[in-house]
CSV table of C-alpha atoms in Angstrom, one decimal:
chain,number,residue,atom,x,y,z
A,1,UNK,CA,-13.3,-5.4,-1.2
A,2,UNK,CA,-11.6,-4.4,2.2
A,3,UNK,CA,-12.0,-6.8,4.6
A,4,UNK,CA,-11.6,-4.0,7.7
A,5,UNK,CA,-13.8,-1.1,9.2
A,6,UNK,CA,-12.2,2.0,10.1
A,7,UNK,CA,-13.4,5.4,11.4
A,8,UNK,CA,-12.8,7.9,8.5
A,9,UNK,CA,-11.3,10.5,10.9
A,10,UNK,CA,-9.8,10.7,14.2
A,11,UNK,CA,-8.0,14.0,16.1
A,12,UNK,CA,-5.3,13.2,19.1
A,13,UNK,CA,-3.4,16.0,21.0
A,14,UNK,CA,0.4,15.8,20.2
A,15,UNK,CA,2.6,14.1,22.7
A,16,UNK,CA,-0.1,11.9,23.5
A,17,UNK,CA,-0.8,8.4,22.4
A,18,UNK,CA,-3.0,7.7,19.4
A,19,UNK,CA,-5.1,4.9,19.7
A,20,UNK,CA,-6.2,3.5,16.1
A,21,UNK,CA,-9.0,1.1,16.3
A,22,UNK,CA,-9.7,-1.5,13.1
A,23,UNK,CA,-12.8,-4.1,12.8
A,24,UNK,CA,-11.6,-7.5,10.8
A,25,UNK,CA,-14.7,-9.5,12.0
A,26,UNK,CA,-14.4,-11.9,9.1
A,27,UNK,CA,-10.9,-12.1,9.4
A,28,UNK,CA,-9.7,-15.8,8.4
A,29,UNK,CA,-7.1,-18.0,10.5
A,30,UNK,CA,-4.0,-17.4,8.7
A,31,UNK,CA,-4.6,-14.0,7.8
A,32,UNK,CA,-2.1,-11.7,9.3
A,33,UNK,CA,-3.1,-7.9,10.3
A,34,UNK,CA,-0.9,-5.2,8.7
A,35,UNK,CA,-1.1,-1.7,9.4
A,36,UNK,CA,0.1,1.1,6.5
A,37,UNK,CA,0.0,4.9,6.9
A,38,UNK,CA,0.5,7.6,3.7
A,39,UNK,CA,1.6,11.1,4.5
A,40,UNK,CA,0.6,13.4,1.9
A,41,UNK,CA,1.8,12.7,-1.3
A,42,UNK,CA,4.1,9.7,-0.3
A,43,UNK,CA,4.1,6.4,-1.1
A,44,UNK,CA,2.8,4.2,1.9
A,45,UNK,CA,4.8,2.8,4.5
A,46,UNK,CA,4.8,-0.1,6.7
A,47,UNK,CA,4.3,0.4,10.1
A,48,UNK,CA,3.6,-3.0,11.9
A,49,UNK,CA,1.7,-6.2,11.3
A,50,UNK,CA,0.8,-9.2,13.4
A,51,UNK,CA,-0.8,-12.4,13.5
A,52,UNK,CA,-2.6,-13.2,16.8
A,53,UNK,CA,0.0,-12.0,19.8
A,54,UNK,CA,0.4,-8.0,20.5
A,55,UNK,CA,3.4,-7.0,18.9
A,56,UNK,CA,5.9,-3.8,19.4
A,57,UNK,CA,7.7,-2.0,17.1
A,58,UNK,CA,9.8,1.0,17.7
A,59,UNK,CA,7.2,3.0,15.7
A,60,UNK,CA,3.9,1.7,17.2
A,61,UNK,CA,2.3,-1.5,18.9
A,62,UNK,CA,-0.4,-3.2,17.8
A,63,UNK,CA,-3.2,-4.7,20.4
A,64,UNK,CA,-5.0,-7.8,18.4
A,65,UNK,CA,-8.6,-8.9,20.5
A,66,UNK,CA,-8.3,-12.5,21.4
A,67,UNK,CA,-10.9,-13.5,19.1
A,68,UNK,CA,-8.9,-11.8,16.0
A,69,UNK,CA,-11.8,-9.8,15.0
A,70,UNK,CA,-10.5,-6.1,15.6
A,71,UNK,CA,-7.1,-4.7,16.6
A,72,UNK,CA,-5.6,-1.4,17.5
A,73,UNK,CA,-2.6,0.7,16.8
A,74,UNK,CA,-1.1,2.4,19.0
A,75,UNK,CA,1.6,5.5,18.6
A,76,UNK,CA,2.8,5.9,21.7
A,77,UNK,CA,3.5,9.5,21.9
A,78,UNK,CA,2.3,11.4,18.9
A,79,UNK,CA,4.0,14.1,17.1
A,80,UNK,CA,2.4,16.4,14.5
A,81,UNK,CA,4.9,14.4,11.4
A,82,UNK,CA,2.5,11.3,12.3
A,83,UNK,CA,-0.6,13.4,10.6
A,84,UNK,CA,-1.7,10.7,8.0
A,85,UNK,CA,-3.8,8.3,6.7
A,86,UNK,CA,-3.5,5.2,8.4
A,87,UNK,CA,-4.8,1.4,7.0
A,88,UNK,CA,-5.5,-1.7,8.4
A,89,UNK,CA,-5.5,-4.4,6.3
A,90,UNK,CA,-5.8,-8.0,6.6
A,91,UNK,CA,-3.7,-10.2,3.7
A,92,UNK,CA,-2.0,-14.1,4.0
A,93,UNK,CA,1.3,-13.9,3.9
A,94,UNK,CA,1.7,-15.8,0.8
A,95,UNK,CA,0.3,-13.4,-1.3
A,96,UNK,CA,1.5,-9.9,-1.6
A,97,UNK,CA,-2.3,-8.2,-3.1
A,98,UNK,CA,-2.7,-5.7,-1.0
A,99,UNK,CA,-6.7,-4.6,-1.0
A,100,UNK,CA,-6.5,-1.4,0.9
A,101,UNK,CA,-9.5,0.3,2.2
A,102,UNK,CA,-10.5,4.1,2.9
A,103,UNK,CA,-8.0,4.0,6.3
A,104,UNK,CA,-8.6,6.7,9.0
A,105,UNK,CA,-7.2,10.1,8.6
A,106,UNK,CA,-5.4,11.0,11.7
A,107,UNK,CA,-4.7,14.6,12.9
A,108,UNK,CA,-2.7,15.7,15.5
A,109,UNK,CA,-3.4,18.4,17.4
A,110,UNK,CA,-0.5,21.5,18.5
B,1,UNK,CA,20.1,0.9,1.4
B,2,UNK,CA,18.4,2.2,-1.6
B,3,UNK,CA,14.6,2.5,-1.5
B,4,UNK,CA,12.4,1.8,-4.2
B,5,UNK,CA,13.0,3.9,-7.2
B,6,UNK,CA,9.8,5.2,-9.5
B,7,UNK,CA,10.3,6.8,-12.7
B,8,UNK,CA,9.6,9.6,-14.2
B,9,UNK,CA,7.6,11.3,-10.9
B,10,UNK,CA,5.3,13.3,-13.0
B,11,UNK,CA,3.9,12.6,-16.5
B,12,UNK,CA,1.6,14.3,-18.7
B,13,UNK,CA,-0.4,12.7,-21.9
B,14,UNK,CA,-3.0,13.5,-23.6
B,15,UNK,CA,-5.6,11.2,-24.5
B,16,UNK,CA,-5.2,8.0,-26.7
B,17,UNK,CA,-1.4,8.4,-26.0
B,18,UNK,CA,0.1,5.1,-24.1
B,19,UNK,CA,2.5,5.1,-21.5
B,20,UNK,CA,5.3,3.3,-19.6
B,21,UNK,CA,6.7,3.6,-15.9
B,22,UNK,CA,9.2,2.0,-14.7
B,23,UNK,CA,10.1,0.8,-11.1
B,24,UNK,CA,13.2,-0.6,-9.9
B,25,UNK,CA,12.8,-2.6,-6.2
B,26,UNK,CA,15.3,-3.0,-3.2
B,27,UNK,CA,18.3,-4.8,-4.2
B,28,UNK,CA,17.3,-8.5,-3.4
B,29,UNK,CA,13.2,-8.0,-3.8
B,30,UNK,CA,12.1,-10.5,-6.3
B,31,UNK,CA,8.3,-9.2,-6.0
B,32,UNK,CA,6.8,-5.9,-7.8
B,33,UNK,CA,3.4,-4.7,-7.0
B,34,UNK,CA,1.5,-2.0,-9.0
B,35,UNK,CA,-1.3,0.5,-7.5
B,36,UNK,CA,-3.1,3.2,-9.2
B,37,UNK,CA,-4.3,5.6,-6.1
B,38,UNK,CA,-7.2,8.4,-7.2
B,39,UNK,CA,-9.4,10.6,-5.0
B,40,UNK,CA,-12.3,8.8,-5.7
B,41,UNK,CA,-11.4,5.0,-5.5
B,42,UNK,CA,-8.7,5.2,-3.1
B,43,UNK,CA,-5.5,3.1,-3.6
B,44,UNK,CA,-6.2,-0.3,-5.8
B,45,UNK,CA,-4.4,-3.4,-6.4
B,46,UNK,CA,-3.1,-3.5,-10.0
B,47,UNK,CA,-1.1,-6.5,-10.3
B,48,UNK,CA,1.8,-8.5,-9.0
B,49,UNK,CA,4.9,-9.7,-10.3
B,50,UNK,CA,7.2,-12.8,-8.7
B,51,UNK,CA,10.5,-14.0,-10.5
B,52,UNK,CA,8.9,-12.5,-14.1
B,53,UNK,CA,5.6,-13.9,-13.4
B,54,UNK,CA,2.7,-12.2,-12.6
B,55,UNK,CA,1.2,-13.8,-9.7
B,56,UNK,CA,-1.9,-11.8,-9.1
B,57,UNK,CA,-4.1,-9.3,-11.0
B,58,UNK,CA,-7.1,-7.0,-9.6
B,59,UNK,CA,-10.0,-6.2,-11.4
B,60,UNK,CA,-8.6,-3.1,-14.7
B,61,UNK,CA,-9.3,-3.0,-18.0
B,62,UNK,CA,-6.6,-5.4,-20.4
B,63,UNK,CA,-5.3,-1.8,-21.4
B,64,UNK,CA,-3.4,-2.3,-17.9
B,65,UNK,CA,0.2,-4.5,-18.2
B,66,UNK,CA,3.2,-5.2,-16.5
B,67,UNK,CA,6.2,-7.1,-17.3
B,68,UNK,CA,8.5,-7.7,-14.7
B,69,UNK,CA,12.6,-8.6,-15.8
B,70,UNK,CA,15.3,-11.0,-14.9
B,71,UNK,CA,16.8,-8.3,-13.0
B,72,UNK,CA,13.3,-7.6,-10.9
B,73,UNK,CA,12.7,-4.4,-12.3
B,74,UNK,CA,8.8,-3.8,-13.7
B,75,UNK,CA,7.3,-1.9,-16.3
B,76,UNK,CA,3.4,-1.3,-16.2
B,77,UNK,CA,2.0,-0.3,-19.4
B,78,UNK,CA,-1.4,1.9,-19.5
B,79,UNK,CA,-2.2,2.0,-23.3
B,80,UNK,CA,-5.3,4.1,-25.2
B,81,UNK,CA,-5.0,6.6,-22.2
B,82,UNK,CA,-8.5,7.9,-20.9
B,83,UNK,CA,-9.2,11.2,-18.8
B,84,UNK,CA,-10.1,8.3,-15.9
B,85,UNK,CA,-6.6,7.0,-15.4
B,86,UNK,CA,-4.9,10.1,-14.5
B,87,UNK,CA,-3.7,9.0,-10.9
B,88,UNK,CA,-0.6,8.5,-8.8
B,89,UNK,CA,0.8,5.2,-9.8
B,90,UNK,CA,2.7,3.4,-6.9
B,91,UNK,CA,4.8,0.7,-7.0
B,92,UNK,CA,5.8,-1.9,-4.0
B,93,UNK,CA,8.2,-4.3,-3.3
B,94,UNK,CA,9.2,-7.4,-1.3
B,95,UNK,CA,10.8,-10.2,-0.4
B,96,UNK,CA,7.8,-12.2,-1.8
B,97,UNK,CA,8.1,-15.4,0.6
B,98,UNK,CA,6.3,-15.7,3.7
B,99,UNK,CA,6.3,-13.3,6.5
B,100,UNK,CA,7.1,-10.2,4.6
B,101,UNK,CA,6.5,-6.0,4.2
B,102,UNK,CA,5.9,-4.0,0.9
B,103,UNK,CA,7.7,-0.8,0.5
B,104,UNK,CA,6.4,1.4,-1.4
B,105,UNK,CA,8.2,4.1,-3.5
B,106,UNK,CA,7.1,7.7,-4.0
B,107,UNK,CA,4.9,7.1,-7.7
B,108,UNK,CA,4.3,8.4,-10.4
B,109,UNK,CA,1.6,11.3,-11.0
B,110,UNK,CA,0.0,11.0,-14.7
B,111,UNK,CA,-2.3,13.3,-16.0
B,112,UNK,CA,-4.5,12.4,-19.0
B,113,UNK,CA,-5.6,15.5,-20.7
């Protein structure tokens, strides 16, 4: 099973930023946090991951809670071709099983 | 650089039937993942493949297989077809060691009828 919570849903205004939050409360120490979004009828792609420090990316930054237990990605200024389903997942890095879970379908709004 | 390549992109079969897809990684990926995505169970782990060796296996039916070749390149193999695995069938690949991202390629879609 998914070891993450997300809201099914979530609407943000285009050109502003998106703010995905993700619950990992039984997230173990050397699990990393990795975030995935699917636009329709692709295959996923990576966005960002982390371990315990915020980390930026030129597509998104991701805000990790200091006790590891929830994170949040951020797209900094959303445009409508970021309208997906975004996951949050939490893996070690040795293994490369992915267990996905529903994610949170993002809209962006004209 | 080239992305990961899934063929065929679209497959129909009709039940009982077996059937193979192929997936062919980034150049210098020795790991191969399998996904079967549906509306109804979301996207779920298949199996993995590392140097020809699978290295992980979720929780399908023995009618599921993979095979992974010296070149990195993976089959899966979906045999007695039911009406239940018509799906999109991704495939992922990485590095495989340590710190490392999955790319995905753009599936297959087989329908069962």
């Amino acid at each position: 099973d998914a070891k993450t919570t997300q809201p099914p849903s979530m609407d943000c205004a285009e050109g502003r930023a998106a703010n995905l939050p993700c619950n990992h409360s039984t997230i173990s120490g050397n699990e990393y946090v990795y975030w995935y979004r699917q636009i329709h009828s692709q295959g996923p792609q990576y966005i960002i991951h982390g371990l315990k420090n915020n980390e930026t990316n030129e597509m998104a930054s991701l805000i990790i809670t200091e006790d590891r237990k929830s994170s949040t990605l951020i797209l900094p200024h959303a445009t409508l071709r970021d309208t997906a389903v975004y996951y949050c997942i939490v893996r070690v890095n040795r293994d490369d099983k992915i267990i996905f879970g529903k994610g949170t379908r993002l809209h962006i709004l004209p | 650089k080239a992305g990961v390549t899934q063929t065929p992109r679209y497959l129909i079969k009709t039940r009982g039937q077996q059937v193979t897809l192929s997936c062919s990684p980034i150049s210098g990926h020795r790991s191969v993942s399998w996904y079967q995505q549906t509306p109804g169970q979301g996207l779920q782990f298949l199996f993995e493949y590392f140097s020809e060796t699978q290295r992980n296996k979720g929780n399908f039916p023995g009618r599921f297989s993979g095979r992974q070749f010296s070149n990195s390149r993976s089959e899966m193999n979906v045999s007695t077809l039911e009406l239940g695995d018509s799906a999109l069938y991704l495939c992922a690949s990485s590095l495989g060691t340590g710190v490392t991202e999955a790319f995905f390629g753009q599936g297959t879609r087989l329908t069962v009828v």
